[in-house]
Amino acid sequence: MRVLLLGGTWFLGKAVAADALARGWAVTTFTRGHSGLPPAGAVAVTGDRTSGRDLAALAEHGRWDAVIDTSASELAPRDVLAGARLLEPLAGTYVYVSTVNVYRGWPNEPLDDHSELLEAPADADADFGRLPPGWTGPDWYYGRQKAGAERAVRHAFGDDRSVILRPGVILGPGEYVGRLPWWLARAARGGTILGPGTPDRRIQPVDVRDVASFALDRAAAAEDGSFNITALGDETFGDLLNACLEVTGGRGVVEWVPDRILLDAGVKQWTELPLWRTSAGVWAVDSSAARAAGLSTRPIRETVLDTWKWMESGGRPVAHPRWDEHGISPDVEAGLLTTARLAST
């Protein structure tokens, strides 16, 4: 296989590149050169996806069996469309990594591969879907942008040569968002740890290496399709925090604080206590189509352990503003624990 990887130097792109090279594939990476060195063994092309000149220079390195796009999270649909149109004569299949945010019902209701998608044109610019001042309804901006990008890929390559992957939460070594690293650092500090909600809340984060492997498998299959990518949902928040305590030395104990206390206190869901969210659909995304196509996901403990090993070995994520959004201070945590204890007496 000859693969063009749009991205390749951080998190998912890095995992895709490593797996592809381990399979003996010929890998070309296309990056701006801002997020680290390209993987050894790959043909590295430096350029900006929004530059027609840079895209034309990239085209000189083709042809490829597949394009795998891991770096379009901040691109407007029209930029994805321009790149896909240029690459269409030079590649067989286009594998686009999207998100479950493209579903109108996420995160409020359970979802499957046939759930309703948000609407967006393939040539939408970065302003499409922005929320008006004072808007209090669902924040669909990001989802609309990604839905437009999905349409852009299909418009350029056709349905029969397009593969759309829609992961939920991706964790693992190299994570730049800061969700699992925050919980690991908190477990390592020990003491009494605030567990949000209940320990039996089922969760579905997926390991970055499993997403990478499935993306490459679909590229090799050269078959079209759209796939949700989540873990089965047979593990819990309690399993996650227990694994964090175990791999960091077991110096803490978890006290679980009911959702209502956290909500009444104004704790920001998803960020101040990473991965905690009370919406009914956030961890109810069906991925049976992907599993039928070969998706396999590892236990959460393995993801936790390998992320801790990465952190302990000096691993540092690519700098990203979302990292600083995650976590609460020790003082806030202590106050919430005190509130919960008083409420239970």
Tab-separated table of C-alpha atoms in Angstrom:
chain	number	residue	atom	x	y	z
A	1	MET	CA	0.000	0.000	0.000
A	2	ARG	CA	1.048	3.553	-0.790
A	3	VAL	CA	-0.684	5.914	1.610
A	4	LEU	CA	-0.860	9.696	1.821
A	5	LEU	CA	-1.384	10.765	5.415
A	6	LEU	CA	-2.689	14.280	5.899
A	7	GLY	CA	-1.088	14.780	9.292
A	8	GLY	CA	1.279	12.326	10.913
A	9	THR	CA	3.228	14.091	13.634
A	10	TRP	CA	0.824	14.136	16.608
A	11	PHE	CA	-1.675	11.871	18.329
A	12	LEU	CA	-3.961	10.081	15.845
A	13	GLY	CA	-1.872	10.967	12.786
A	14	LYS	CA	1.273	9.798	14.551
A	15	ALA	CA	-0.416	6.517	15.521
A	16	VAL	CA	-1.603	5.983	11.936
A	17	ALA	CA	1.893	6.634	10.563
A	18	ALA	CA	3.535	4.263	13.051
A	19	ASP	CA	1.059	1.468	12.319
A	20	ALA	CA	1.292	1.913	8.538
A	21	LEU	CA	5.093	1.820	8.591
A	22	ALA	CA	4.992	-1.263	10.835
A	23	ARG	CA	2.860	-2.945	8.164
A	24	GLY	CA	5.554	-2.202	5.597
A	25	TRP	CA	3.465	0.368	3.750
A	26	ALA	CA	4.941	3.341	1.898
A	27	VAL	CA	3.831	6.463	3.751
A	28	THR	CA	3.848	10.090	2.615
A	29	THR	CA	3.005	12.666	5.273
A	30	PHE	CA	1.791	16.191	4.582
A	31	THR	CA	2.123	18.584	7.522
A	32	ARG	CA	2.925	22.207	8.264
A	33	GLY	CA	5.934	21.188	10.346
A	34	HIS	CA	4.611	22.840	13.520
A	35	SER	CA	3.874	19.778	15.652
A	36	GLY	CA	6.998	17.678	15.671
A	37	LEU	CA	9.153	15.647	13.368
A	38	PRO	CA	7.677	13.326	10.752
A	39	PRO	CA	8.062	9.615	11.464
A	40	ALA	CA	11.290	7.964	10.387
A	41	GLY	CA	10.747	6.021	7.190
A	42	ALA	CA	8.034	8.269	5.785
A	43	VAL	CA	8.368	10.656	2.868
A	44	ALA	CA	7.728	13.998	4.548
A	45	VAL	CA	6.194	16.834	2.551
A	46	THR	CA	5.810	20.190	4.290
A	47	GLY	CA	2.978	22.503	3.370
A	48	ASP	CA	-0.301	24.145	4.317
A	49	ARG	CA	-3.565	22.526	3.263
A	50	THR	CA	-5.112	25.933	2.606
A	51	SER	CA	-2.404	26.828	0.065
A	52	GLY	CA	-3.064	25.890	-3.549
A	53	ARG	CA	0.649	26.079	-4.274
A	54	ASP	CA	1.500	23.692	-1.439
A	55	LEU	CA	-1.208	21.256	-2.517
A	56	ALA	CA	0.108	21.318	-6.088
A	57	ALA	CA	3.596	20.529	-4.789
A	58	LEU	CA	2.177	17.633	-2.782
A	59	ALA	CA	0.479	16.238	-5.875
A	60	GLU	CA	3.879	15.760	-7.498
A	61	HIS	CA	4.585	12.967	-4.993
A	62	GLY	CA	1.500	10.890	-5.987
A	63	ARG	CA	0.067	8.411	-6.833
A	64	TRP	CA	-1.389	6.712	-3.685
A	65	ASP	CA	-3.734	3.842	-2.964
A	66	ALA	CA	-5.429	5.834	-0.222
A	67	VAL	CA	-5.549	9.189	1.519
A	68	ILE	CA	-6.063	9.152	5.291
A	69	ASP	CA	-7.093	12.541	6.642
A	70	THR	CA	-6.442	13.043	10.364
A	71	SER	CA	-5.695	16.779	10.345
A	72	ALA	CA	-8.898	18.501	9.248
A	73	SER	CA	-10.364	19.233	12.692
A	74	GLU	CA	-9.893	22.988	12.275
A	75	LEU	CA	-10.405	23.224	8.502
A	76	ALA	CA	-13.532	24.637	6.918
A	77	PRO	CA	-15.381	22.298	4.537
A	78	ARG	CA	-14.319	24.314	1.498
A	79	ASP	CA	-10.649	23.756	2.366
A	80	VAL	CA	-11.237	20.020	2.691
A	81	LEU	CA	-13.073	20.153	-0.643
A	82	ALA	CA	-10.215	21.937	-2.415
A	83	GLY	CA	-7.664	19.395	-1.230
A	84	ALA	CA	-9.881	16.412	-1.990
A	85	ARG	CA	-10.574	17.642	-5.519
A	86	LEU	CA	-6.863	17.981	-6.201
A	87	LEU	CA	-6.097	14.536	-4.795
A	88	GLU	CA	-8.999	12.676	-6.399
A	89	PRO	CA	-7.149	11.745	-9.617
A	90	LEU	CA	-4.140	10.637	-7.573
A	91	ALA	CA	-5.668	8.315	-4.969
A	92	GLY	CA	-8.022	5.382	-4.765
A	93	THR	CA	-9.853	5.840	-1.453
A	94	TYR	CA	-10.249	8.822	0.868
A	95	VAL	CA	-10.539	7.944	4.586
A	96	TYR	CA	-11.783	10.986	6.480
A	97	VAL	CA	-11.661	11.089	10.279
A	98	SER	CA	-14.764	12.991	11.351
A	99	THR	CA	-16.566	13.002	14.725
A	100	VAL	CA	-19.802	11.941	16.414
A	101	ASN	CA	-20.525	15.678	16.702
A	102	VAL	CA	-21.948	15.523	13.164
A	103	TYR	CA	-25.098	13.890	14.563
A	104	ARG	CA	-27.958	16.214	15.411
A	105	GLY	CA	-28.748	14.141	18.490
A	106	TRP	CA	-25.289	14.050	20.080
A	107	PRO	CA	-24.844	14.096	23.064
A	108	ASN	CA	-28.470	14.103	24.134
A	109	GLU	CA	-29.737	10.818	22.717
A	110	PRO	CA	-28.422	7.358	21.811
A	111	LEU	CA	-26.998	7.157	18.298
A	112	ASP	CA	-26.249	4.620	15.609
A	113	ASP	CA	-24.802	4.867	12.094
A	114	HIS	CA	-28.215	5.806	10.689
A	115	SER	CA	-28.951	8.709	13.041
A	116	GLU	CA	-29.773	12.098	11.546
A	117	LEU	CA	-26.798	14.214	10.491
A	118	LEU	CA	-26.468	17.966	10.715
A	119	GLU	CA	-26.738	19.860	7.446
A	120	ALA	CA	-23.866	21.779	5.861
A	121	PRO	CA	-22.759	22.406	2.268
A	122	ALA	CA	-19.513	20.964	0.951
A	123	ASP	CA	-18.174	24.433	0.175
A	124	ALA	CA	-19.039	26.075	3.508
A	125	ASP	CA	-16.542	28.548	4.899
A	126	ALA	CA	-15.337	28.818	8.498
A	127	ASP	CA	-18.257	31.077	9.451
A	128	PHE	CA	-20.959	28.623	8.473
A	129	GLY	CA	-22.999	27.568	11.485
A	130	ARG	CA	-21.605	30.123	13.915
A	131	LEU	CA	-24.017	30.813	16.737
A	132	PRO	CA	-25.738	34.206	17.044
A	133	PRO	CA	-25.172	36.341	20.154
A	134	GLY	CA	-27.251	35.193	23.091
A	135	TRP	CA	-27.845	31.716	21.656
A	136	THR	CA	-28.867	29.248	24.378
A	137	GLY	CA	-29.637	26.197	22.268
A	138	PRO	CA	-27.376	23.333	21.163
A	139	ASP	CA	-23.877	24.274	20.012
A	140	TRP	CA	-23.857	22.728	16.548
A	141	TYR	CA	-21.094	24.837	15.019
A	142	TYR	CA	-18.312	22.254	15.168
A	143	GLY	CA	-20.640	19.441	14.123
A	144	ARG	CA	-21.912	21.407	11.135
A	145	GLN	CA	-18.388	22.174	10.025
A	146	LYS	CA	-17.447	18.502	10.159
A	147	ALA	CA	-20.668	17.437	8.452
A	148	GLY	CA	-19.791	19.816	5.636
A	149	ALA	CA	-16.301	18.352	5.453
A	150	GLU	CA	-17.762	14.841	5.169
A	151	ARG	CA	-19.893	16.054	2.287
A	152	ALA	CA	-16.831	17.653	0.696
A	153	VAL	CA	-14.991	14.328	0.671
A	154	ARG	CA	-17.970	12.522	-0.836
A	155	HIS	CA	-18.437	15.284	-3.403
A	156	ALA	CA	-14.851	14.951	-4.606
A	157	PHE	CA	-14.313	11.171	-4.379
A	158	GLY	CA	-17.868	9.881	-4.715
A	159	ASP	CA	-19.688	7.684	-2.228
A	160	ASP	CA	-18.009	4.520	-3.479
A	161	ARG	CA	-14.483	5.783	-2.746
A	162	SER	CA	-15.151	7.585	0.537
A	163	VAL	CA	-14.761	6.182	4.044
A	164	ILE	CA	-16.053	8.296	6.942
A	165	LEU	CA	-14.917	7.485	10.470
A	166	ARG	CA	-16.762	9.067	13.394
A	167	PRO	CA	-14.912	8.496	16.657
A	168	GLY	CA	-16.218	9.520	20.027
A	169	VAL	CA	-13.614	10.312	22.680
A	170	ILE	CA	-10.095	9.207	21.744
A	171	LEU	CA	-7.596	8.535	24.539
A	172	GLY	CA	-4.113	7.053	24.698
A	173	PRO	CA	-0.411	7.890	24.560
A	174	GLY	CA	0.166	11.315	23.060
A	175	GLU	CA	-3.232	12.735	23.992
A	176	TYR	CA	-3.187	16.510	23.589
A	177	VAL	CA	-6.629	17.364	25.019
A	178	GLY	CA	-5.630	16.460	28.571
A	179	ARG	CA	-8.544	14.309	29.728
A	180	LEU	CA	-6.847	11.061	30.730
A	181	PRO	CA	-3.550	12.772	31.654
A	182	TRP	CA	-5.425	14.917	34.167
A	183	TRP	CA	-6.999	11.904	35.846
A	184	LEU	CA	-3.650	10.114	35.908
A	185	ALA	CA	-1.910	13.106	37.460
A	186	ARG	CA	-4.719	13.403	39.997
A	187	ALA	CA	-4.472	9.723	40.918
A	188	ALA	CA	-0.709	10.002	41.264
A	189	ARG	CA	-1.148	12.863	43.754
A	190	GLY	CA	-3.175	10.556	45.991
A	191	GLY	CA	-5.483	11.480	48.824
A	192	THR	CA	-9.242	11.602	48.496
A	193	ILE	CA	-10.248	11.847	44.855
A	194	LEU	CA	-13.615	13.160	43.740
A	195	GLY	CA	-15.371	10.634	41.526
A	196	PRO	CA	-18.101	12.326	39.464
A	197	GLY	CA	-21.560	10.789	39.554
A	198	THR	CA	-21.541	7.055	40.112
A	199	PRO	CA	-18.846	4.414	39.537
A	200	ASP	CA	-21.184	2.285	37.416
A	201	ARG	CA	-21.689	4.935	34.694
A	202	ARG	CA	-20.772	3.209	31.442
A	203	ILE	CA	-18.246	4.956	29.198
A	204	GLN	CA	-16.969	4.388	25.644
A	205	PRO	CA	-13.584	6.069	25.086
A	206	VAL	CA	-11.526	4.410	22.370
A	207	ASP	CA	-7.754	3.990	22.217
A	208	VAL	CA	-5.970	6.071	19.583
A	209	ARG	CA	-4.124	2.983	18.328
A	210	ASP	CA	-7.393	1.154	17.717
A	211	VAL	CA	-8.729	4.061	15.674
A	212	ALA	CA	-5.488	4.111	13.680
A	213	SER	CA	-5.613	0.391	13.017
A	214	PHE	CA	-9.211	0.517	11.826
A	215	ALA	CA	-8.499	3.477	9.553
A	216	LEU	CA	-5.685	1.550	7.875
A	217	ASP	CA	-7.793	-1.591	7.581
A	218	ARG	CA	-10.524	0.358	5.798
A	219	ALA	CA	-7.957	1.946	3.503
A	220	ALA	CA	-6.649	-1.505	2.604
A	221	ALA	CA	-10.165	-2.842	2.013
A	222	ALA	CA	-10.875	-0.027	-0.472
A	223	GLU	CA	-14.551	-0.216	0.413
A	224	ASP	CA	-16.836	2.699	1.150
A	225	GLY	CA	-18.801	3.222	4.340
A	226	SER	CA	-19.463	5.375	7.384
A	227	PHE	CA	-18.568	4.051	10.814
A	228	ASN	CA	-18.979	5.159	14.401
A	229	ILE	CA	-15.872	4.274	16.392
A	230	THR	CA	-16.392	3.761	20.106
A	231	ALA	CA	-15.632	1.123	22.705
A	232	LEU	CA	-18.370	-1.344	23.496
A	233	GLY	CA	-19.568	0.501	26.581
A	234	ASP	CA	-19.078	-2.465	28.884
A	235	GLU	CA	-16.615	-0.588	31.119
A	236	THR	CA	-17.363	2.142	33.622
A	237	PHE	CA	-16.078	5.374	35.083
A	238	GLY	CA	-15.191	3.330	38.136
A	239	ASP	CA	-13.064	1.027	35.975
A	240	LEU	CA	-11.282	4.087	34.572
A	241	LEU	CA	-10.456	5.634	37.946
A	242	ASN	CA	-9.508	2.286	39.468
A	243	ALA	CA	-7.068	1.749	36.607
A	244	CYS	CA	-5.625	5.234	37.133
A	245	LEU	CA	-5.054	4.471	40.809
A	246	GLU	CA	-3.571	1.061	40.084
A	247	VAL	CA	-1.013	2.160	37.495
A	248	THR	CA	0.087	5.216	39.494
A	249	GLY	CA	0.689	3.335	42.738
A	250	GLY	CA	-2.673	3.227	44.485
A	251	ARG	CA	-2.056	6.142	46.845
A	252	GLY	CA	-5.601	7.512	46.691
A	253	VAL	CA	-9.200	6.610	47.395
A	254	VAL	CA	-12.230	7.700	45.368
A	255	GLU	CA	-15.301	9.281	46.937
A	256	TRP	CA	-18.187	9.494	44.510
A	257	VAL	CA	-20.159	12.734	44.469
A	258	PRO	CA	-23.709	12.658	43.023
A	259	ASP	CA	-24.379	14.474	39.766
A	260	ARG	CA	-26.886	16.834	41.376
A	261	ILE	CA	-24.290	18.240	43.776
A	262	LEU	CA	-21.839	18.861	40.972
A	263	LEU	CA	-24.515	20.447	38.792
A	264	ASP	CA	-25.792	22.634	41.619
A	265	ALA	CA	-22.236	23.818	42.224
A	266	GLY	CA	-21.864	24.816	38.573
A	267	VAL	CA	-19.075	22.362	37.769
A	268	LYS	CA	-18.453	22.476	34.023
A	269	GLN	CA	-19.294	19.151	32.456
A	270	TRP	CA	-16.732	17.507	30.197
A	271	THR	CA	-13.864	19.783	31.272
A	272	GLU	CA	-13.574	20.556	35.000
A	273	LEU	CA	-14.038	16.866	35.716
A	274	PRO	CA	-12.849	15.385	32.419
A	275	LEU	CA	-15.118	12.830	30.729
A	276	TRP	CA	-17.972	13.524	33.181
A	277	ARG	CA	-21.169	14.417	31.371
A	278	THR	CA	-24.758	13.661	32.303
A	279	SER	CA	-26.337	13.762	28.823
A	280	ALA	CA	-28.125	10.531	27.977
A	281	GLY	CA	-26.392	9.933	24.668
A	282	VAL	CA	-22.802	10.902	25.363
A	283	TRP	CA	-21.772	7.299	26.055
A	284	ALA	CA	-24.503	5.611	24.011
A	285	VAL	CA	-23.042	5.545	20.511
A	286	ASP	CA	-23.501	2.263	18.682
A	287	SER	CA	-20.439	1.070	16.743
A	288	SER	CA	-21.741	-2.324	15.590
A	289	ALA	CA	-21.156	-1.516	11.903
A	290	ALA	CA	-17.485	-0.843	12.581
A	291	ARG	CA	-17.194	-4.025	14.629
A	292	ALA	CA	-18.750	-6.015	11.804
A	293	ALA	CA	-16.052	-4.498	9.572
A	294	GLY	CA	-13.259	-5.520	11.956
A	295	LEU	CA	-12.971	-2.825	14.657
A	296	SER	CA	-11.408	-4.180	17.839
A	297	THR	CA	-10.965	-2.060	20.970
A	298	ARG	CA	-8.663	-2.803	23.885
A	299	PRO	CA	-9.587	-2.668	27.596
A	300	ILE	CA	-9.490	0.747	29.255
A	301	ARG	CA	-6.795	-0.439	31.662
A	302	GLU	CA	-4.370	-0.994	28.780
A	303	THR	CA	-4.991	2.528	27.491
A	304	VAL	CA	-4.510	3.949	30.995
A	305	LEU	CA	-1.320	1.982	31.613
A	306	ASP	CA	0.299	2.898	28.305
A	307	THR	CA	-0.642	6.560	28.701
A	308	TRP	CA	0.957	6.582	32.155
A	309	LYS	CA	4.095	4.939	30.781
A	310	TRP	CA	4.219	7.628	28.098
A	311	MET	CA	3.865	10.375	30.711
A	312	GLU	CA	6.431	8.810	33.035
A	313	SER	CA	8.957	8.480	30.211
A	314	GLY	CA	8.813	12.215	29.602
A	315	GLY	CA	6.155	12.172	26.921
A	316	ARG	CA	4.718	15.589	26.225
A	317	PRO	CA	1.708	16.349	24.042
A	318	VAL	CA	1.681	18.914	21.299
A	319	ALA	CA	0.747	22.226	22.945
A	320	HIS	CA	-2.967	22.877	22.577
A	321	PRO	CA	-5.311	25.371	24.275
A	322	ARG	CA	-7.795	22.643	25.201
A	323	TRP	CA	-5.291	21.178	27.687
A	324	ASP	CA	-5.731	24.108	30.074
A	325	GLU	CA	-9.512	23.741	30.066
A	326	HIS	CA	-9.400	20.464	31.951
A	327	GLY	CA	-9.418	19.812	35.662
A	328	ILE	CA	-10.364	21.492	38.946
A	329	SER	CA	-8.135	22.876	41.652
A	330	PRO	CA	-7.497	20.977	44.901
A	331	ASP	CA	-9.460	23.631	46.807
A	332	VAL	CA	-12.532	23.285	44.619
A	333	GLU	CA	-12.323	19.507	44.825
A	334	ALA	CA	-12.086	19.606	48.617
A	335	GLY	CA	-15.062	21.942	48.829
A	336	LEU	CA	-17.211	19.675	46.678
A	337	LEU	CA	-16.266	16.636	48.763
A	338	THR	CA	-17.219	18.507	51.936
A	339	THR	CA	-20.558	19.515	50.415
A	340	ALA	CA	-21.270	15.913	49.454
A	341	ARG	CA	-20.422	14.626	52.925
A	342	LEU	CA	-22.691	17.173	54.600
A	343	ALA	CA	-25.496	16.326	52.199
A	344	SER	CA	-25.243	12.643	53.073
A	345	THR	CA	-25.558	13.167	56.847
